Coordinates of N, CA and C in Angstrom, one line a residue:
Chain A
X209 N -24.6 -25.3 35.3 CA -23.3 -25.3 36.0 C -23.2 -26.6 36.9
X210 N -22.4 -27.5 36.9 CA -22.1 -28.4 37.6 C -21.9 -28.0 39.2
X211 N -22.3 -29.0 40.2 CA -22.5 -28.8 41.3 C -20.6 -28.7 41.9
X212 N -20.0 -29.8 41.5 CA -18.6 -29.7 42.1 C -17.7 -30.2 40.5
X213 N -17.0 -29.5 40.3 CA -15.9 -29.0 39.2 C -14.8 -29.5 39.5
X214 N -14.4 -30.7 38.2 CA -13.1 -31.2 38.2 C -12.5 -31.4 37.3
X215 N -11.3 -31.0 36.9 CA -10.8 -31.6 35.8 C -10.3 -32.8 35.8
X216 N -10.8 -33.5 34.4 CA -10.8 -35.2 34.6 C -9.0 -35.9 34.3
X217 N -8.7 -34.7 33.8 CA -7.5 -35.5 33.5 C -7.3 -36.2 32.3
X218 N -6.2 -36.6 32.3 CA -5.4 -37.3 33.4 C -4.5 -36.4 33.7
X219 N -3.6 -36.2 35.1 CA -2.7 -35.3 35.5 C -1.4 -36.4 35.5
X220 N -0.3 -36.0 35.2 CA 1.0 -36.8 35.2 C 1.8 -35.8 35.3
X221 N 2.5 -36.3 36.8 CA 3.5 -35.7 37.2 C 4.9 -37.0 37.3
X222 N 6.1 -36.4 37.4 CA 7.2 -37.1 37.9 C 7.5 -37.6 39.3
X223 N 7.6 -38.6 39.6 CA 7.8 -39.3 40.8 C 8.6 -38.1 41.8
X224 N 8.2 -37.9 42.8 CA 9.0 -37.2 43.8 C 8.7 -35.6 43.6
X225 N 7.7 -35.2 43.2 CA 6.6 -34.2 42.2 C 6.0 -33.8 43.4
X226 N 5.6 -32.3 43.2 CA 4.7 -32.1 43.9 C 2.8 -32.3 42.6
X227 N 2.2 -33.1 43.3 CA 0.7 -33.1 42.4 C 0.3 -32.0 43.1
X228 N -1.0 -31.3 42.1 CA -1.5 -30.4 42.3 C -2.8 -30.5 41.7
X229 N -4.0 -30.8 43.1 CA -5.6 -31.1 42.2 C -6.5 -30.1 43.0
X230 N -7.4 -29.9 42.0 CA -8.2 -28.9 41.9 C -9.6 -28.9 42.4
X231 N -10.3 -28.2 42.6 CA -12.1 -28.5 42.5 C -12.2 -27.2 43.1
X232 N -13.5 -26.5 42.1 CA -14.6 -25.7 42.9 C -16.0 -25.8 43.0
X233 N -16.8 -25.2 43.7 CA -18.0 -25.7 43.7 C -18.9 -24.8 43.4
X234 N -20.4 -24.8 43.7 CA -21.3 -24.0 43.2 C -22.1 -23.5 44.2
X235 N -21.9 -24.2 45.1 CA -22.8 -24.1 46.7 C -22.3 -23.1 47.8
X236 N -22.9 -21.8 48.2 CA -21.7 -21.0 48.6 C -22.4 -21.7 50.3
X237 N -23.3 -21.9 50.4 CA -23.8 -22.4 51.7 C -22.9 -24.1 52.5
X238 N -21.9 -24.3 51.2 CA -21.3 -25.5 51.9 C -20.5 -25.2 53.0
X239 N -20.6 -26.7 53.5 CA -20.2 -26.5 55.1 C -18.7 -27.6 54.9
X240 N -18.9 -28.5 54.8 CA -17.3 -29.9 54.5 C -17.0 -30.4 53.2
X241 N -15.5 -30.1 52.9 CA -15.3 -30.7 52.1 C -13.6 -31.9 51.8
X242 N -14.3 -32.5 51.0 CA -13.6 -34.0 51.2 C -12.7 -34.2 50.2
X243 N -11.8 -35.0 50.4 CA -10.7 -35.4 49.3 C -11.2 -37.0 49.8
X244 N -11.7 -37.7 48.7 CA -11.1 -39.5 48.4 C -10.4 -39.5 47.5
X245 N -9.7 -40.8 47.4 CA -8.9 -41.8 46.3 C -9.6 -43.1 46.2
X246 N -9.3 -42.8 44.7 CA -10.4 -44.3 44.4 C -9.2 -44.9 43.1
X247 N -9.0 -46.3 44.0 CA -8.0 -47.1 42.6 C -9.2 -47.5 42.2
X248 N -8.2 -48.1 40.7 CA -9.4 -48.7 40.0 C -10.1 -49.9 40.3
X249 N -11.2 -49.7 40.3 CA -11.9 -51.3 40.6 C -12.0 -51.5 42.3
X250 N -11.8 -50.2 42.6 CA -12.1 -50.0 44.2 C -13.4 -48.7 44.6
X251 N -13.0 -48.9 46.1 CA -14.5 -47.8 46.5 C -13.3 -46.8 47.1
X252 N -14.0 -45.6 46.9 CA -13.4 -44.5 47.4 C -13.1 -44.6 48.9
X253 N -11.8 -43.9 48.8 CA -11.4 -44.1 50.4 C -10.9 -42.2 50.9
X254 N -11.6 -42.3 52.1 CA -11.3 -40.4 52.5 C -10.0 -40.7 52.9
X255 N -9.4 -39.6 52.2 CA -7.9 -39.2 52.6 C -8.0 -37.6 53.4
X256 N -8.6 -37.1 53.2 CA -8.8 -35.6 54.1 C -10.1 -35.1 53.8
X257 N -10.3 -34.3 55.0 CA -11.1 -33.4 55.1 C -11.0 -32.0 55.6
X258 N -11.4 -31.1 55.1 CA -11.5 -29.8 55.6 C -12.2 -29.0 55.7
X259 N -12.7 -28.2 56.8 CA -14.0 -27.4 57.0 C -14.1 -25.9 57.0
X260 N -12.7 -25.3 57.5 CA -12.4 -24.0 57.4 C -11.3 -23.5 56.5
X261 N -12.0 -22.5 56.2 CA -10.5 -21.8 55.3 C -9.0 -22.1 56.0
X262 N -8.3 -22.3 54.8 CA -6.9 -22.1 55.1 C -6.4 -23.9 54.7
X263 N -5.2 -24.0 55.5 CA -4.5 -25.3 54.9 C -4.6 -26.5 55.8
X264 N -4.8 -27.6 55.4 CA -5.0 -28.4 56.9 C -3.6 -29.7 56.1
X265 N -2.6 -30.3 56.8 CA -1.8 -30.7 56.5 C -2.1 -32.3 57.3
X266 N -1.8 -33.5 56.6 CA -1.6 -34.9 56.6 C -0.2 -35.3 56.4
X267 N 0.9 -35.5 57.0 CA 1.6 -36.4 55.8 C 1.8 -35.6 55.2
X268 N 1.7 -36.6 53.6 CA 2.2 -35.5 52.0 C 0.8 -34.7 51.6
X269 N -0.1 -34.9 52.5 CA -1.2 -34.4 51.9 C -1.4 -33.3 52.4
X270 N -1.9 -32.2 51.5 CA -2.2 -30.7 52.2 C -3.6 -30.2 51.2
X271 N -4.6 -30.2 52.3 CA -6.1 -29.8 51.7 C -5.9 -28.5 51.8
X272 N -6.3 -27.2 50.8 CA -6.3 -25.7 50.5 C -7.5 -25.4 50.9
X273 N -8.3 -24.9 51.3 CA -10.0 -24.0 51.2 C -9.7 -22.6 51.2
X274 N -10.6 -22.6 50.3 CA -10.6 -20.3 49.6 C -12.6 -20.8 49.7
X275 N -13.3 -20.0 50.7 CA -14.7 -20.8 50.7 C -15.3 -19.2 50.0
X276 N -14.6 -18.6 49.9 CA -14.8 -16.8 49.0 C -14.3 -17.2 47.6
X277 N -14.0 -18.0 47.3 CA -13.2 -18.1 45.8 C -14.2 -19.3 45.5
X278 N -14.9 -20.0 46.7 CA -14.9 -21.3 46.2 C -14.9 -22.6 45.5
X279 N -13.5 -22.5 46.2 CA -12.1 -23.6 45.6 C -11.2 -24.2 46.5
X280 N -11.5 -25.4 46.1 CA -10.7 -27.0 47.3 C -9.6 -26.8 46.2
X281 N -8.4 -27.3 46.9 CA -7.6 -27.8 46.8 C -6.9 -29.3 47.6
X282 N -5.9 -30.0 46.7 CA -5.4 -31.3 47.2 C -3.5 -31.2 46.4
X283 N -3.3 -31.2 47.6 CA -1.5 -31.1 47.5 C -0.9 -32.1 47.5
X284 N -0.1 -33.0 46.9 CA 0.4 -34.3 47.0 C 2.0 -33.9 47.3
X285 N 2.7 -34.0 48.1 CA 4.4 -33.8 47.9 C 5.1 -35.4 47.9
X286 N 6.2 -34.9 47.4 CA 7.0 -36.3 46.8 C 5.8 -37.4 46.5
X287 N 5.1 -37.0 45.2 CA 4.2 -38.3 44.7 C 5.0 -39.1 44.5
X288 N 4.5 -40.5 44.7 CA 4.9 -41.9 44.6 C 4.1 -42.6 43.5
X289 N 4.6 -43.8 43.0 CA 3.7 -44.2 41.9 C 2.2 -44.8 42.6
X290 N 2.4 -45.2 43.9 CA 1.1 -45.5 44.5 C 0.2 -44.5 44.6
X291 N 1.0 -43.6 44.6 CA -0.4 -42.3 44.4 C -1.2 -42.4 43.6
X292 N -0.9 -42.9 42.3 CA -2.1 -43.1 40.9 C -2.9 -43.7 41.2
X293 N -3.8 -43.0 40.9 CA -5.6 -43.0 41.4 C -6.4 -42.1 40.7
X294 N -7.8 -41.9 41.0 CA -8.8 -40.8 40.8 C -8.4 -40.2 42.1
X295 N -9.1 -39.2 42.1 CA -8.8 -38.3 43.2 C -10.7 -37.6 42.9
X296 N -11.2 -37.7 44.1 CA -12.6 -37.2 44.1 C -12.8 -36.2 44.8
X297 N -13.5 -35.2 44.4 CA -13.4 -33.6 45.4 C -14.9 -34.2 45.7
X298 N -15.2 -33.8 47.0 CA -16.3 -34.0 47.2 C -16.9 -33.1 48.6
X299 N -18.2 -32.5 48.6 CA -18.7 -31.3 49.1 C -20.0 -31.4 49.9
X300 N -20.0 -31.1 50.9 CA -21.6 -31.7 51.7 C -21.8 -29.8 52.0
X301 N -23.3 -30.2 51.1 CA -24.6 -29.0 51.5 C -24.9 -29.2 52.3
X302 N -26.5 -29.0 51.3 CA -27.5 -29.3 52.1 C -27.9 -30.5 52.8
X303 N -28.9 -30.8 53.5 CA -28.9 -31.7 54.8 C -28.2 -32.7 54.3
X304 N -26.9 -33.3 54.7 CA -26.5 -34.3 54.6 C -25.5 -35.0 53.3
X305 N -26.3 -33.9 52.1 CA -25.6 -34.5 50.8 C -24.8 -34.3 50.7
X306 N -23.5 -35.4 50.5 CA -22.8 -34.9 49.5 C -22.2 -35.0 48.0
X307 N -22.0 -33.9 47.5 CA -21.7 -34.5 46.2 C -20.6 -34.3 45.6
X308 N -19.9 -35.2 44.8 CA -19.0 -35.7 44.3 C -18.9 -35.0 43.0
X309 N -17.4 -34.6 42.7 CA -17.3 -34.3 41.4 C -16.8 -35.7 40.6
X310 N -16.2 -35.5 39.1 CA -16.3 -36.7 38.6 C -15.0 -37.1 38.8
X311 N -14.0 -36.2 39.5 CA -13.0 -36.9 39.6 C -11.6 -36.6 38.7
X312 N -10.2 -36.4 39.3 CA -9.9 -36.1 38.2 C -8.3 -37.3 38.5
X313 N -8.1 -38.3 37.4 CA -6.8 -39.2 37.3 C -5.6 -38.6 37.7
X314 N -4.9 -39.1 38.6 CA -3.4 -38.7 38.9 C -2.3 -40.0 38.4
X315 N -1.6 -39.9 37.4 CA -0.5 -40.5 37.4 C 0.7 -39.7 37.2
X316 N 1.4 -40.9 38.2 CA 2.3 -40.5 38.7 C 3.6 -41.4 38.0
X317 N 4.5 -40.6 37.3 CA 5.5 -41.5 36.4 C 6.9 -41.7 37.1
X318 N 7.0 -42.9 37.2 CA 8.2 -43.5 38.2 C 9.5 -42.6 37.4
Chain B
X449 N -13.6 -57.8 60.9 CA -12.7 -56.1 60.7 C -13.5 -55.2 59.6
X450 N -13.9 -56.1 59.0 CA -14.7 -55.1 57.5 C -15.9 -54.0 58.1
X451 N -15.3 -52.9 58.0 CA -16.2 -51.8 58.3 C -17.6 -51.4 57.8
X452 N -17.9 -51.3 56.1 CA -18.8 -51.4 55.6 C -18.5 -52.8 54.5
X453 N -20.0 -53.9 54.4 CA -19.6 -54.7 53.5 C -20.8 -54.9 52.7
X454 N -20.8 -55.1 52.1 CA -22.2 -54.9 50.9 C -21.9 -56.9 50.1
X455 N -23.0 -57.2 49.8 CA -23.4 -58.6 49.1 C -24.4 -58.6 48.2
X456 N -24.4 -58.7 46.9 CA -23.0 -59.8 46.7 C -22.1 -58.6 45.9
X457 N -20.8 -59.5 45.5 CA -19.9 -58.4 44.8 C -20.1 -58.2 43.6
X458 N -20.6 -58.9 43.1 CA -20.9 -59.1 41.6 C -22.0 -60.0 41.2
X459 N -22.9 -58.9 40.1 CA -24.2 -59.4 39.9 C -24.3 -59.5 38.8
X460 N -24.3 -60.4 37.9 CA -24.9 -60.4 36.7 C -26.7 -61.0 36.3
X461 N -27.2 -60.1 35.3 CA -28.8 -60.7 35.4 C -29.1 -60.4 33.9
X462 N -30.5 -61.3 33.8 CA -31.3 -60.7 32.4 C -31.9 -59.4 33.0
X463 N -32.6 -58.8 31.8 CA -33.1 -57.3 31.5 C -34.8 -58.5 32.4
X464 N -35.3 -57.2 33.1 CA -36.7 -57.5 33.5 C -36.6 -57.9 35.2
X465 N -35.4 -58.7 35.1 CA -35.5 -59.7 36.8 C -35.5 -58.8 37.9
X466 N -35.8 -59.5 38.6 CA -36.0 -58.1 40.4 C -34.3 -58.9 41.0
X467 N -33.9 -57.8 41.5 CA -32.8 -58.6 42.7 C -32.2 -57.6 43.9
X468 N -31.5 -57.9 44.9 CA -31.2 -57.0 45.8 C -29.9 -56.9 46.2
X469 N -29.5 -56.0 46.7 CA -27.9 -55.9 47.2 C -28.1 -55.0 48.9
X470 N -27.2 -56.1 49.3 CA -27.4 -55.8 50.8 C -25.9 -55.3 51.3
X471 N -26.5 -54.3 52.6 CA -25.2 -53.6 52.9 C -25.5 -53.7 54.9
X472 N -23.6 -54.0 54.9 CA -24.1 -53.6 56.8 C -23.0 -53.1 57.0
X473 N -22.8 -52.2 57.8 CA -21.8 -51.4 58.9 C -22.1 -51.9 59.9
X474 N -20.9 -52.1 60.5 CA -20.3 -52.1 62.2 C -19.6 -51.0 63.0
X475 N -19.8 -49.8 62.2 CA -19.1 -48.5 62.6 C -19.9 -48.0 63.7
X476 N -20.9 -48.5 63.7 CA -21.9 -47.8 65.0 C -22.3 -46.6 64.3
X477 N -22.3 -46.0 62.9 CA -22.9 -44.7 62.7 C -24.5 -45.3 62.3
X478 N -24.7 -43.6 62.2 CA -26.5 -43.8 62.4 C -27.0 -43.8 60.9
X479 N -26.3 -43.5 60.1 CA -26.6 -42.8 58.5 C -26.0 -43.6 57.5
X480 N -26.6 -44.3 56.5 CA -26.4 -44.8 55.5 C -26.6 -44.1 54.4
X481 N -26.0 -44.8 52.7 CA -26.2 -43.9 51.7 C -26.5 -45.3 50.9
X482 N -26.9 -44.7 49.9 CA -26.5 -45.8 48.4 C -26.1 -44.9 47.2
X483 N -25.2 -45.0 46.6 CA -24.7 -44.4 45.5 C -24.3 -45.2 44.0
X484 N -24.7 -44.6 42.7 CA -24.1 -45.2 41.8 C -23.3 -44.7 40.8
X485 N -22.3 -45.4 40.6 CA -21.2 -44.9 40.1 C -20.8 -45.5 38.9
X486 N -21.4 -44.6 37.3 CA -21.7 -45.5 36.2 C -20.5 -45.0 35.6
X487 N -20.5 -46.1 34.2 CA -19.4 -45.6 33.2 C -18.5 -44.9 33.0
X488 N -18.9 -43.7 33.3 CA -18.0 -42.7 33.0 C -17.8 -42.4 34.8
X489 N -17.8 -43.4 35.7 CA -17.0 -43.3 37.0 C -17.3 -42.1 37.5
X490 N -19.1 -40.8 37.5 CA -19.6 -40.7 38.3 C -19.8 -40.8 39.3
X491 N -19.6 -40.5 40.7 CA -20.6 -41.3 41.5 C -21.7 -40.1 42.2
X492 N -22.8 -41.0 42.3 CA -23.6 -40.0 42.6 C -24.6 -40.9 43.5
X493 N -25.5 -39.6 44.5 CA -26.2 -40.2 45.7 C -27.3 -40.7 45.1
X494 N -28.3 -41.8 45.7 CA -29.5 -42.6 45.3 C -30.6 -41.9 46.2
X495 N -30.2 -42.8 47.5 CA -30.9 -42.7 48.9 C -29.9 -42.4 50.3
X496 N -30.7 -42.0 51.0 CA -29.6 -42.2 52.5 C -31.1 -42.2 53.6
X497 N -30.7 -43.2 54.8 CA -31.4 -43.3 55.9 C -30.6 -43.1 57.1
X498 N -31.3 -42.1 58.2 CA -30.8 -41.7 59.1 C -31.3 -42.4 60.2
X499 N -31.1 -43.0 60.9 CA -32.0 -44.0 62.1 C -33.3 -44.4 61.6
X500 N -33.0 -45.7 60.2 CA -34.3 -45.9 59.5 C -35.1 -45.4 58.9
X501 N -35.3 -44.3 59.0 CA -35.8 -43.3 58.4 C -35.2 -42.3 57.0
X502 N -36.3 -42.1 55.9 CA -35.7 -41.6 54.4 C -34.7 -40.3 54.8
X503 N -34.3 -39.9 54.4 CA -33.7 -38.6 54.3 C -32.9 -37.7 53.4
X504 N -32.7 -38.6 52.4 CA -32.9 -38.2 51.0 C -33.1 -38.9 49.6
X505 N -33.5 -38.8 48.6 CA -34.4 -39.8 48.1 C -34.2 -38.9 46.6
X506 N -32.9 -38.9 45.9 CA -32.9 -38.0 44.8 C -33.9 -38.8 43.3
X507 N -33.7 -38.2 42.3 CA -34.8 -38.2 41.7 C -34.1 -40.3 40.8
X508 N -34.9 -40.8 41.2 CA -34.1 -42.2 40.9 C -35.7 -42.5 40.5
X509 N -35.5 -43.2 39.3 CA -36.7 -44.4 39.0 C -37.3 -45.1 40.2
X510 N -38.7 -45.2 40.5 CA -39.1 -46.2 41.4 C -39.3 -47.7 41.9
X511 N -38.5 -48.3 40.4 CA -37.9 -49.2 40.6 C -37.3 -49.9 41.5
X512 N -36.6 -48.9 42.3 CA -35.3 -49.0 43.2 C -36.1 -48.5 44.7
X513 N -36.1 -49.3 45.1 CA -36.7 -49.4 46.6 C -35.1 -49.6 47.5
X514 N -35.0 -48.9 48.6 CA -34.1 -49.1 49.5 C -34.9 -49.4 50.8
X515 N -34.4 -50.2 51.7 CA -35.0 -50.7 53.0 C -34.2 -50.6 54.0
X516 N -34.8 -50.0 54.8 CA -33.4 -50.4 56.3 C -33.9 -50.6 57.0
X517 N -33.8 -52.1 58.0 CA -34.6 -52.8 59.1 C -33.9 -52.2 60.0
X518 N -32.5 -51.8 60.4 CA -32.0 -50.9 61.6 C -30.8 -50.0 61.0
X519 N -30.3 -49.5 61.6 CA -29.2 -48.3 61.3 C -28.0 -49.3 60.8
X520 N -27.9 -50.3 61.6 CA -26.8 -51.3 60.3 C -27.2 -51.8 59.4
X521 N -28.1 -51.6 58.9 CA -28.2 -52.2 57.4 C -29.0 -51.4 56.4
X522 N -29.0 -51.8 55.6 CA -30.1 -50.9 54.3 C -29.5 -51.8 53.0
X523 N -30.4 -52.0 52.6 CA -30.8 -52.7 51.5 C -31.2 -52.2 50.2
X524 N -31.3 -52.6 49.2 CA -31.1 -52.0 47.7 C -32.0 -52.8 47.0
X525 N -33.4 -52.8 46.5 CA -34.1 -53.9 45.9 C -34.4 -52.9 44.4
X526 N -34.1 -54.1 43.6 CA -34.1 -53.0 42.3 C -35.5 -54.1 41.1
X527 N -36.6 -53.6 41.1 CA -37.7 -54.5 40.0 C -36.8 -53.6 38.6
X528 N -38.0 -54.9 37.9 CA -37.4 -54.7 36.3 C -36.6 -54.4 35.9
X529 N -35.3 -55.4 36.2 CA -33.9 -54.5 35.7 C -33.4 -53.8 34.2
X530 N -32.9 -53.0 34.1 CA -32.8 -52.4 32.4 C -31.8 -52.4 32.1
X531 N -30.9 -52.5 30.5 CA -29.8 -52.1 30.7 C -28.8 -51.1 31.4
X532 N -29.6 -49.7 31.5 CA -29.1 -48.7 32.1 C -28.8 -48.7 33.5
X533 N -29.4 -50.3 34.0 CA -28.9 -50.1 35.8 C -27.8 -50.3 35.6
X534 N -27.0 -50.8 34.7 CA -25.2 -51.8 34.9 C -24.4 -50.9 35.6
X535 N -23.8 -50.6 36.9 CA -22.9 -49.8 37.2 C -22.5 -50.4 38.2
X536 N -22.1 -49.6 39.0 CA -21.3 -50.1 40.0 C -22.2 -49.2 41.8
X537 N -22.7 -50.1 42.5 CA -23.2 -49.8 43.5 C -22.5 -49.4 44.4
X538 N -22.7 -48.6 45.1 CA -22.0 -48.4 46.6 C -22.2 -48.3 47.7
X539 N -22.6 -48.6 48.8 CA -23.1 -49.0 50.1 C -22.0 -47.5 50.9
X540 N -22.3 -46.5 51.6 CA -21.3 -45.5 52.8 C -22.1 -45.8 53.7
X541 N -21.4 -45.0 55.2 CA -22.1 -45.1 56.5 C -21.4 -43.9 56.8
X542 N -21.9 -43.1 57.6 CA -21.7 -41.5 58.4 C -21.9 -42.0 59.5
X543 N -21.3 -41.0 60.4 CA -22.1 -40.6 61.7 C -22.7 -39.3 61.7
X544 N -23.7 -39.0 61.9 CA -24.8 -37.5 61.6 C -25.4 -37.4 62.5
X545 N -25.5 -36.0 63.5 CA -25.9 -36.0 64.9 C -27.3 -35.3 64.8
X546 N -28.1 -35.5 64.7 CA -29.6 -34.3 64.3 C -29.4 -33.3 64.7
X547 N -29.3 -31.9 64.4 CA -29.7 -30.9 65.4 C -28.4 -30.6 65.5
X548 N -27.3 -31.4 65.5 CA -25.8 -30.1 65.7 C -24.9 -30.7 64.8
X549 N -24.0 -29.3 64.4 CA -23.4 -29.8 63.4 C -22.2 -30.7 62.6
X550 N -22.8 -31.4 61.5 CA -22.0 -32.6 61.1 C -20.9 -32.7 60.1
X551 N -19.9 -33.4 60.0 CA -19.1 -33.2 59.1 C -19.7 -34.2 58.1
X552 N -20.1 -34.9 58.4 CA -20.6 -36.6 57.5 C -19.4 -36.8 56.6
X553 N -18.4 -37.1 57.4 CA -17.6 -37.9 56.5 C -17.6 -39.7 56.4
X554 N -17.9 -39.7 55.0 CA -18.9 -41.3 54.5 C -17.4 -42.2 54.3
X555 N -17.8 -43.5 55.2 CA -17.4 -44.4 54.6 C -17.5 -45.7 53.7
X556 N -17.0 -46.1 52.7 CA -17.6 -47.0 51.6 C -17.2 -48.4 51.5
X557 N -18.6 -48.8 51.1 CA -18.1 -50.4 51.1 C -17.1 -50.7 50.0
X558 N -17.0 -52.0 49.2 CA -16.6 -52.2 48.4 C -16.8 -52.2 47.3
X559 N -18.8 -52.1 47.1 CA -19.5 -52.1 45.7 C -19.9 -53.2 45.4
X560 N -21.0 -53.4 44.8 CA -21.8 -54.7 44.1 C -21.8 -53.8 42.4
X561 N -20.8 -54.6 41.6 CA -21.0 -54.6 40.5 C -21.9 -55.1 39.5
X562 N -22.9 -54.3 39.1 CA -24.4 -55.2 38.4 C -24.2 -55.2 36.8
X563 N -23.9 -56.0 36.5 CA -24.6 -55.7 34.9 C -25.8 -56.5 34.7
X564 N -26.6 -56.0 33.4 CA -27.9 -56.3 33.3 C -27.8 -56.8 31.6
X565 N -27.9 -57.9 31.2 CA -27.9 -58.4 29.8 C -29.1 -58.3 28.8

């Protein structure tokens, strides 16, 4: 079983859409977990994080945690075409690591 | 202003050669990583140093030596290059407090892209 679970996509929603991205993990002892965006031919950049259950809101962005279901969520409202990117779920264990799932494509159709 | 920057950006080499890719932060954090992020856009952890010191060291060929002369920098020296190093490098920096608890949210350079011929 894979450490952090993603579907790769590609997801395509309509401009002004709510996107809807997923990840669960395998680690029930995780403590933080992270949303990057990575354009292509770029380095991942954190857009949120969240450490306790429940919803933590940004902006258009709204990170989900169920740490009993163990399952991230990442909310996009009125996606824009700049939104299209990878979207990386990513999960810190044990001392320090974290690990990344593979990511799953968001495009977003004007 | 460049918060994490890694050198050089792009590496091309023959199969066999030694070379290094260097990384520095100005964020003042204590904790570096190196990560590689192949083909199929992966990314996954190498090494991380916490005030110079190893602190995780996953199962990588020992080829790949990482160095860190202080908390801003850490270095990447890779002998005998093979085709299978070609990916894409990544330099992060955290702040990680020993002893109380951390969120380590990493930030990334821009990447040293290697191919190996």
């Amino acid at each position: 079983q894979k450490e952090v679970e993603q579907n790769s996509g590609p997801l395509s929603v309509p401009e002004g859409a709510i996107a809807s991205l997923n990840c669960t993990y395998s680690d029930r002892g995780s403590q933080s977990f992270f949303w990057y965006r990575q354009y292509s031919g770029k380095s991942p950049e954190l857009i949120m994080s969240i450490y306790s259950n429940g919803d933590k809101e940004d902006g258009r962005f709204t990170a989900q945690l169920n740490k009993a279901s163990q399952y991230v969520s990442l909310l996009i409202r009125d996606s824009q075409p700049s939104d299209s990117a990878t979207y990386l779920c990513a999960v810190k264990g044990g001392y320090q690591k974290v690990t990344f799932g593979i990511g799953t494509k968001l495009q977003v159709i004007p | 202003d460049t918060a994490v920057s890694q050198t050089p950006k792009y590496l091309v080499t023959q199969m066999g050669n030694d070379k290094s890719i260097k990384c520095e932060q100005n964020l003042g954090h204590d904790t570096m990583y190196w990560y590689k992020q192949d083909s199929k856009k992966f990314l996954k952890i190498m090494f991380s140093y916490n005030n110079k010191e190893l602190i995780i060291n996953e199962t990588v060929p020992n080829r790949f030596s990482p160095k860190s002369p202080d908390k801003a920098h850490l270095n990447l020296h890779i002998n005998s290059l093979e085709l299978g190093d070609s990916a894409v490098y990544f330099c992060a920096s955290s702040q990680v407090l020993r002893g109380r608890p951390s969120y380590n949210e990493q930030f990334f350079g821009p990447g040293t892209r290697l191919t190996v011929l």
